[in-house]
Short mmCIF file of C-alpha atoms and ligand atoms in Angstrom, two decimals:
data_model
loop_
_atom_site.label_atom_id
_atom_site.label_comp_id
_atom_site.label_asym_id
_atom_site.label_seq_id
_atom_site.Cartn_x
_atom_site.Cartn_y
_atom_site.Cartn_z
CA MET A 17 98.31 108.40 100.60
CA ARG A 18 101.04 108.09 98.21
CA GLU A 19 101.35 106.66 94.43
CA PHE A 20 103.79 104.37 92.85
CA PRO A 21 103.90 103.07 89.48
CA LEU A 22 103.08 99.60 88.79
CA VAL A 23 105.25 97.28 86.71
CA ASP A 24 105.05 93.94 85.11
CA PRO A 25 105.69 91.24 87.66
CA GLY A 26 109.21 89.98 87.48
CA PRO A 27 110.17 86.12 87.50
CA GLY A 28 108.49 84.39 90.16
CA GLU A 29 106.26 87.27 90.99
CA VAL A 30 102.52 87.50 91.06
CA LEU A 31 100.69 90.88 90.92
CA VAL A 32 97.51 90.88 93.08
CA ARG A 33 94.56 93.43 93.32
CA ILE A 34 94.04 93.54 96.84
CA THR A 35 90.31 92.95 97.82
CA MET A 36 90.72 92.95 101.68
CA SER A 37 93.32 93.30 104.40
CA THR A 38 92.78 93.34 108.03
CA ILE A 39 94.76 95.05 111.02
CA CYS A 40 96.56 92.44 113.18
CA ARG A 41 97.70 93.22 116.61
CA SER A 42 101.36 93.44 115.39
CA ASP A 43 100.32 96.14 112.84
CA ILE A 44 98.92 98.10 115.76
CA HIS A 45 102.19 97.86 117.48
CA SER A 46 104.11 99.15 114.43
CA TYR A 47 101.67 101.81 113.86
CA GLU A 48 101.99 103.02 117.46
CA GLY A 49 105.77 102.79 117.18
CA LYS A 50 106.24 100.02 119.60
CA ARG A 51 107.84 97.74 116.97
CA PRO A 52 110.70 98.93 114.44
CA ASN A 53 109.20 99.29 110.86
CA PRO A 54 110.55 101.17 108.21
CA CYS A 55 108.98 104.28 107.01
CA PRO A 56 107.11 105.20 105.07
CA GLY A 57 106.15 101.51 104.44
CA ILE A 58 102.84 99.66 103.74
CA LEU A 59 101.63 97.58 106.93
CA GLY A 60 99.17 94.89 106.78
CA HIS A 61 100.20 91.06 106.34
CA GLU A 62 96.79 89.60 106.37
CA ILE A 63 96.02 90.10 102.70
CA ILE A 64 93.84 88.58 100.20
CA GLY A 65 93.32 89.54 96.47
CA ILE A 66 92.67 88.64 92.89
CA ILE A 67 95.51 87.78 90.68
CA GLU A 68 96.04 90.55 88.13
CA GLN A 69 99.23 89.28 86.37
CA ILE A 70 101.64 86.56 86.75
CA GLY A 71 105.40 86.35 86.25
CA ASP A 72 107.61 83.85 84.55
CA ARG A 73 108.38 80.90 86.54
CA VAL A 74 105.36 80.96 88.75
CA GLY A 75 104.43 77.39 89.37
CA ALA A 76 101.14 76.02 90.73
CA ASP A 77 99.48 77.07 94.19
CA MET A 78 100.40 74.88 97.32
CA ARG A 79 97.79 72.30 96.33
CA GLY A 80 99.05 71.85 92.95
CA SER A 81 96.22 74.19 91.28
CA VAL A 82 97.40 76.07 88.43
CA LEU A 83 97.20 79.76 88.93
CA GLU A 84 95.59 82.12 86.56
CA PRO A 85 94.55 85.92 86.45
CA GLY A 86 91.15 86.24 88.29
CA ASP A 87 91.90 83.68 90.85
CA ARG A 88 91.15 85.03 94.45
CA VAL A 89 94.06 83.73 96.44
CA THR A 90 95.69 84.26 100.28
CA TRP A 91 99.59 83.56 100.59
CA THR A 92 101.96 82.91 103.51
CA GLU A 93 102.62 86.02 105.56
CA TYR A 94 106.29 85.51 104.82
CA PHE A 95 108.60 84.77 102.16
CA PHE A 96 111.97 83.22 101.58
CA ASP A 97 113.80 82.22 98.53
CA GLY A 98 117.21 80.30 98.93
CA GLU A 99 119.22 77.96 100.71
CA CYS A 100 117.91 77.16 104.28
CA TRP A 101 119.08 74.56 106.83
CA HIS A 102 116.20 75.54 109.05
CA ARG A 103 113.51 74.49 106.40
CA ASP A 104 115.54 71.76 104.72
CA VAL A 105 117.00 69.95 107.63
CA LEU A 106 114.79 71.15 110.75
CA ASP A 107 111.56 71.42 108.69
CA MET A 108 110.94 74.96 110.31
CA PRO A 109 110.58 77.25 106.96
CA GLN A 110 109.04 80.05 109.09
CA LYS A 111 112.59 80.51 111.06
CA CYS A 112 114.85 80.80 108.00
CA PRO A 113 117.59 83.51 108.94
CA GLY A 114 116.84 86.36 106.37
CA ILE A 115 113.00 85.67 106.15
CA ARG A 116 110.82 88.59 104.90
CA LYS A 117 107.14 89.39 105.84
CA TYR A 118 104.74 91.34 103.79
CA GLY A 119 103.95 94.55 105.55
CA HIS A 120 107.57 95.03 106.87
CA ASP A 121 109.39 97.02 104.01
CA LEU A 122 110.04 100.58 102.66
CA ALA A 123 107.60 101.64 100.33
CA THR A 124 109.84 103.88 98.52
CA GLU A 125 111.76 100.94 97.21
CA PRO A 126 110.76 98.93 94.04
CA PRO A 127 108.59 96.87 93.85
CA HIS A 128 106.72 99.28 96.39
CA PHE A 129 103.68 97.06 96.76
CA LEU A 130 104.55 94.50 99.51
CA GLY A 131 102.00 95.32 102.23
CA GLY A 132 98.32 95.05 102.60
CA PHE A 133 96.92 98.51 103.22
CA ALA A 134 97.29 99.44 99.45
CA GLU A 135 95.63 98.45 96.08
CA TYR A 136 98.00 95.99 94.87
CA CYS A 137 100.65 93.70 96.13
CA TYR A 138 103.50 91.87 94.54
CA ILE A 139 103.51 88.24 95.75
CA GLN A 140 107.43 87.35 96.05
CA PRO A 141 109.21 84.25 95.02
CA GLY A 142 109.65 81.94 98.04
CA THR A 143 105.80 82.55 99.07
CA GLY A 144 103.20 79.67 99.49
CA ILE A 145 100.13 80.74 97.64
CA LEU A 146 96.78 79.00 97.88
CA LYS A 147 93.61 79.51 95.86
CA LEU A 148 90.49 80.36 97.92
CA PRO A 149 87.16 78.72 97.31
CA ASP A 150 84.33 80.86 96.19
CA GLU A 151 82.02 79.84 98.90
CA LEU A 152 84.32 81.68 101.42
CA SER A 153 83.65 85.39 102.09
CA ASP A 154 86.49 87.71 102.21
CA GLU A 155 85.74 88.36 105.93
CA GLU A 156 86.27 84.49 106.48
CA ALA A 157 89.48 84.42 104.29
CA THR A 158 91.45 87.33 105.09
CA PRO A 159 92.45 86.37 108.62
CA LEU A 160 93.63 82.91 107.35
CA ASN A 161 97.29 83.74 106.54
CA CYS A 162 98.29 84.99 110.07
CA GLY A 163 95.75 84.71 112.94
CA VAL A 164 94.32 81.58 111.73
CA ALA A 165 97.38 79.51 110.61
CA THR A 166 99.41 80.64 113.46
CA MET A 167 96.66 79.22 115.59
CA VAL A 168 96.70 75.94 113.70
CA SER A 169 100.35 75.98 114.66
CA VAL A 170 99.88 76.70 118.33
CA THR A 171 97.03 74.18 118.58
CA GLU A 172 99.21 71.60 117.09
CA ALA A 173 102.21 72.22 119.23
CA ALA A 174 99.80 71.89 122.33
CA GLY A 175 99.01 68.42 121.03
CA ILE A 176 95.60 69.01 122.03
CA ASP A 177 93.91 65.45 122.27
CA MET A 178 90.49 64.00 122.49
CA GLY A 179 88.95 64.62 125.87
CA ASP A 180 91.36 67.17 126.92
CA THR A 181 90.59 70.30 128.93
CA VAL A 182 92.02 73.37 127.38
CA VAL A 183 92.50 76.97 128.78
CA VAL A 184 92.74 79.84 126.59
CA GLN A 185 94.28 82.93 127.77
CA GLY A 186 93.05 85.98 125.64
CA LEU A 187 90.12 86.00 123.67
CA GLY A 188 90.94 88.04 120.64
CA LEU A 189 91.15 86.53 117.14
CA LEU A 190 93.88 84.05 118.08
CA GLY A 191 92.11 83.05 121.10
CA LEU A 192 88.53 82.63 119.48
CA TYR A 193 90.05 80.63 116.66
CA GLY A 194 92.07 78.69 119.68
CA CYS A 195 88.73 77.82 121.23
CA ALA A 196 87.01 76.65 118.06
CA MET A 197 90.22 74.51 117.13
CA ALA A 198 90.47 72.85 120.63
CA LYS A 199 86.82 71.87 120.11
CA ALA A 200 87.81 70.55 116.70
CA ARG A 201 90.70 68.73 117.96
CA GLY A 202 88.55 66.86 120.42
CA ALA A 203 88.77 68.85 123.86
CA ARG A 204 86.23 67.82 126.22
CA LEU A 205 86.20 71.18 127.95
CA VAL A 206 87.36 74.74 126.87
CA ILE A 207 87.80 77.80 129.29
CA GLY A 208 88.16 81.25 127.82
CA LEU A 209 89.83 83.88 129.87
CA ASP A 210 89.79 87.72 129.18
CA ALA A 211 88.99 91.17 130.65
CA VAL A 212 86.74 92.34 127.99
CA PRO A 213 82.98 91.15 128.74
CA PRO A 214 81.82 91.20 125.05
CA ARG A 215 84.75 88.77 124.16
CA LEU A 216 83.71 86.50 126.87
CA GLU A 217 80.25 86.32 125.64
CA THR A 218 81.52 85.91 122.02
CA ALA A 219 83.98 83.15 122.92
CA ARG A 220 80.86 80.76 123.65
CA ARG A 221 79.67 81.03 120.16
CA PHE A 222 83.37 79.90 119.32
CA GLY A 223 83.28 76.67 121.57
CA ALA A 224 84.26 77.90 125.03
CA ASP A 225 82.34 76.01 127.39
CA GLU A 226 83.15 78.32 130.33
CA VAL A 227 84.58 81.80 130.30
CA LEU A 228 86.02 83.57 133.04
CA ASN A 229 86.41 87.50 133.43
CA VAL A 230 90.11 87.92 134.71
CA GLU A 231 89.71 91.25 136.24
CA GLN A 232 86.50 90.56 138.26
CA VAL A 233 88.65 87.95 140.68
CA GLU A 234 91.84 87.57 142.15
CA THR A 235 94.31 85.52 140.59
CA THR A 236 94.61 82.88 143.13
CA THR A 237 90.60 82.66 142.88
CA LEU A 238 90.66 82.42 139.06
CA ILE A 239 93.27 79.48 139.41
CA GLU A 240 91.09 77.57 141.94
CA GLN A 241 87.98 78.15 139.62
CA VAL A 242 89.90 76.80 136.44
CA ARG A 243 91.26 74.02 138.42
CA SER A 244 87.74 73.11 139.66
CA PHE A 245 86.57 72.84 136.16
CA CYS A 246 89.19 70.29 135.36
CA PRO A 247 89.23 67.50 138.06
CA PRO A 248 91.27 65.97 139.41
CA ASP A 249 94.36 67.80 138.71
CA GLY A 250 93.93 70.86 136.50
CA ALA A 251 94.03 71.53 132.74
CA ASP A 252 95.84 69.22 130.12
CA VAL A 253 96.68 72.42 128.05
CA VAL A 254 96.96 76.09 128.46
CA VAL A 255 97.47 78.40 125.62
CA GLU A 256 98.66 82.00 126.09
CA VAL A 257 97.26 84.01 123.29
CA CYS A 258 96.84 87.56 125.02
CA GLY A 259 100.58 88.94 124.70
CA VAL A 260 100.82 89.77 128.43
CA PRO A 261 103.78 87.81 130.12
CA GLY A 262 102.49 88.32 133.70
CA VAL A 263 99.83 85.76 132.96
CA ILE A 264 102.29 82.98 132.65
CA PRO A 265 102.67 81.97 136.18
CA ALA A 266 98.84 81.70 136.77
CA GLY A 267 98.56 79.54 133.55
CA LEU A 268 101.28 77.09 134.77
CA GLU A 269 99.32 76.93 138.11
CA MET A 270 96.06 75.87 136.35
CA LEU A 271 97.75 72.89 134.57
CA ARG A 272 97.85 69.40 135.74
CA THR A 273 101.02 67.46 136.48
CA GLY A 274 102.50 66.70 133.09
CA GLY A 275 100.53 69.47 131.29
CA CYS A 276 101.63 71.61 128.21
CA TYR A 277 101.84 75.53 128.27
CA VAL A 278 102.30 76.94 124.79
CA LEU A 279 102.96 80.62 124.21
CA GLY A 280 101.36 82.01 120.96
CA GLY A 281 100.82 85.85 121.85
CA LEU A 282 104.16 87.05 123.27
CA VAL A 283 105.43 88.54 119.91
CA ASN A 284 107.04 91.66 121.28
CA PRO A 285 110.64 91.63 123.09
CA ASP A 286 111.07 92.58 126.72
CA ALA A 287 108.16 90.36 127.74
CA ASP A 288 110.13 89.88 131.03
CA VAL A 289 108.38 87.67 133.66
CA THR A 290 109.30 86.34 137.11
CA LEU A 291 108.28 82.70 137.67
CA ASP A 292 109.17 79.86 140.14
CA ALA A 293 110.82 77.59 137.68
CA ASN A 294 110.73 74.82 140.09
CA VAL A 295 106.90 74.65 139.11
CA LEU A 296 108.01 73.55 135.70
CA LEU A 297 110.22 70.96 137.05
CA ARG A 298 107.93 69.72 139.91
CA LYS A 299 104.94 69.34 137.53
CA TRP A 300 106.68 68.05 134.60
CA ILE A 301 105.61 71.02 132.54
CA THR A 302 106.24 70.91 128.88
CA LEU A 303 106.76 74.61 127.88
CA LYS A 304 106.61 75.74 124.02
CA GLY A 305 106.98 78.70 122.15
CA ILE A 306 105.43 79.05 118.76
CA HIS A 307 106.34 81.87 116.24
CA ASN A 308 104.56 82.07 112.84
CA TYR A 309 103.78 78.75 110.94
CA HIS A 310 104.61 76.20 108.34
CA PRO A 311 102.98 76.64 104.85
CA ARG A 312 101.20 73.38 105.77
CA HIS A 313 99.27 75.18 108.67
CA LEU A 314 98.09 77.63 105.93
CA ILE A 315 96.37 74.85 103.96
CA GLN A 316 94.85 73.44 107.39
CA ALA A 317 93.62 76.74 108.32
CA LEU A 318 91.79 77.10 104.85
CA ASP A 319 90.44 73.52 105.38
CA PHE A 320 89.58 74.08 108.86
CA VAL A 321 87.49 77.04 108.16
CA MET A 322 85.82 75.45 105.27
CA GLY A 323 84.97 72.38 107.34
CA ASN A 324 83.44 74.35 110.36
CA ARG A 325 82.15 77.72 109.04
CA HIS A 326 78.60 76.47 109.89
CA ARG A 327 79.23 75.35 113.42
CA PHE A 328 81.38 78.62 114.33
CA PRO A 329 80.70 82.09 113.21
CA PHE A 330 84.10 82.82 111.72
CA LYS A 331 82.31 85.63 109.51
CA ASP A 332 81.51 87.73 112.57
CA ILE A 333 85.20 88.19 113.67
CA VAL A 334 85.97 90.51 110.97
CA ASP A 335 83.24 93.06 112.15
CA SER A 336 84.11 96.35 110.54
CA ARG A 337 85.18 97.68 107.18
CA PHE A 338 87.15 100.89 106.13
CA ALA A 339 88.56 102.37 103.09
CA LEU A 340 92.11 103.06 102.70
CA ASN A 341 91.58 106.82 103.41
CA GLU A 342 89.92 105.68 106.99
CA LEU A 343 93.10 103.87 107.84
CA ASP A 344 93.75 106.02 110.89
CA GLU A 345 90.13 105.74 112.27
CA ALA A 346 90.39 101.91 111.60
CA PHE A 347 93.74 101.72 113.56
CA ARG A 348 92.21 103.80 116.41
CA ARG A 349 89.28 101.62 116.56
CA ALA A 350 91.38 98.39 116.37
CA SER A 351 93.73 99.44 118.99
CA GLU A 352 91.02 100.51 121.60
CA ARG A 353 89.46 97.19 120.77
CA SER A 354 85.91 98.66 120.08
CA VAL A 355 86.31 96.32 117.03
CA LEU A 356 87.25 92.69 116.84
CA ARG A 357 89.02 92.82 113.49
CA ALA A 358 88.91 95.78 111.24
CA ALA A 359 89.08 95.28 107.49
CA ILE A 360 90.53 97.61 105.00
CA VAL A 361 88.91 97.51 101.52
CA PRO A 362 90.52 99.49 99.02
ZN1 LIG B 414 99.44 89.04 112.14
#
């Protein structure tokens, strides 16, 4: 545990007192050294907090509400302040070269506080800020700015339509929200796949109509079972959110001709996989990769959770709380998957 001085927020900055941050799978990869991160750093990018102090030239939140000290807010997990062709021409602000993300900086350099596992965070210029409604619990609100917004982006890219059949490969936080969003977007049937039995059960409460344990059957049988649920030709959409490249060939086999496959979980490099690309051609497959999200997806994530929080038990996903000095324990539990989403409460 280290201490650094707080200073007044600079122009465009907002100082927030963190009320909760959750451990995302990518934090675990960094913590375990599988992903380069400057050290010592403050990990954590799924963060919410209460505005303590506002710097000059800070505008309203993304919906136009004036920001004031005492407001509880979430904000985009990334920030970029400058000219950007990807943002202005392609409408892909999340892919601006030089974009920075919270939880990815050296803590020894000012302003020190740019990550979630700390008492404070300085929201930087070029961040989309969003006020949180009082009704929403911290547990429901904290994963909004990474997992939930990303899943809005993924399910939008999948083009899920009324009456579609949707397969979700992996039932962690992304997958559970994926099941719920697929239903909310009008899917007729949602099939959840995972190897962890409690997650399969949980998925049913998040809208999965059928769940299959991928470790209990041969892959060919699994593909047959999924296809039998989606007559006459297989699923309209398959979404990968398990982070395991080896599941892609099976996922493609589950699709109908003309179906869409979206990659949402393969966030690490070297995700090599061997597949018969002729399948893509022959079956008219649309293959999409989705990384991060547009600021509008954060607004939609909030609205989706507000509109469906009585239909799906979002509050149960963040199922454990740890203090800052219990961070190692929290990471251990999150890594071994004995908790679904670990929350750090400073
Ligand atoms: Zn994340």
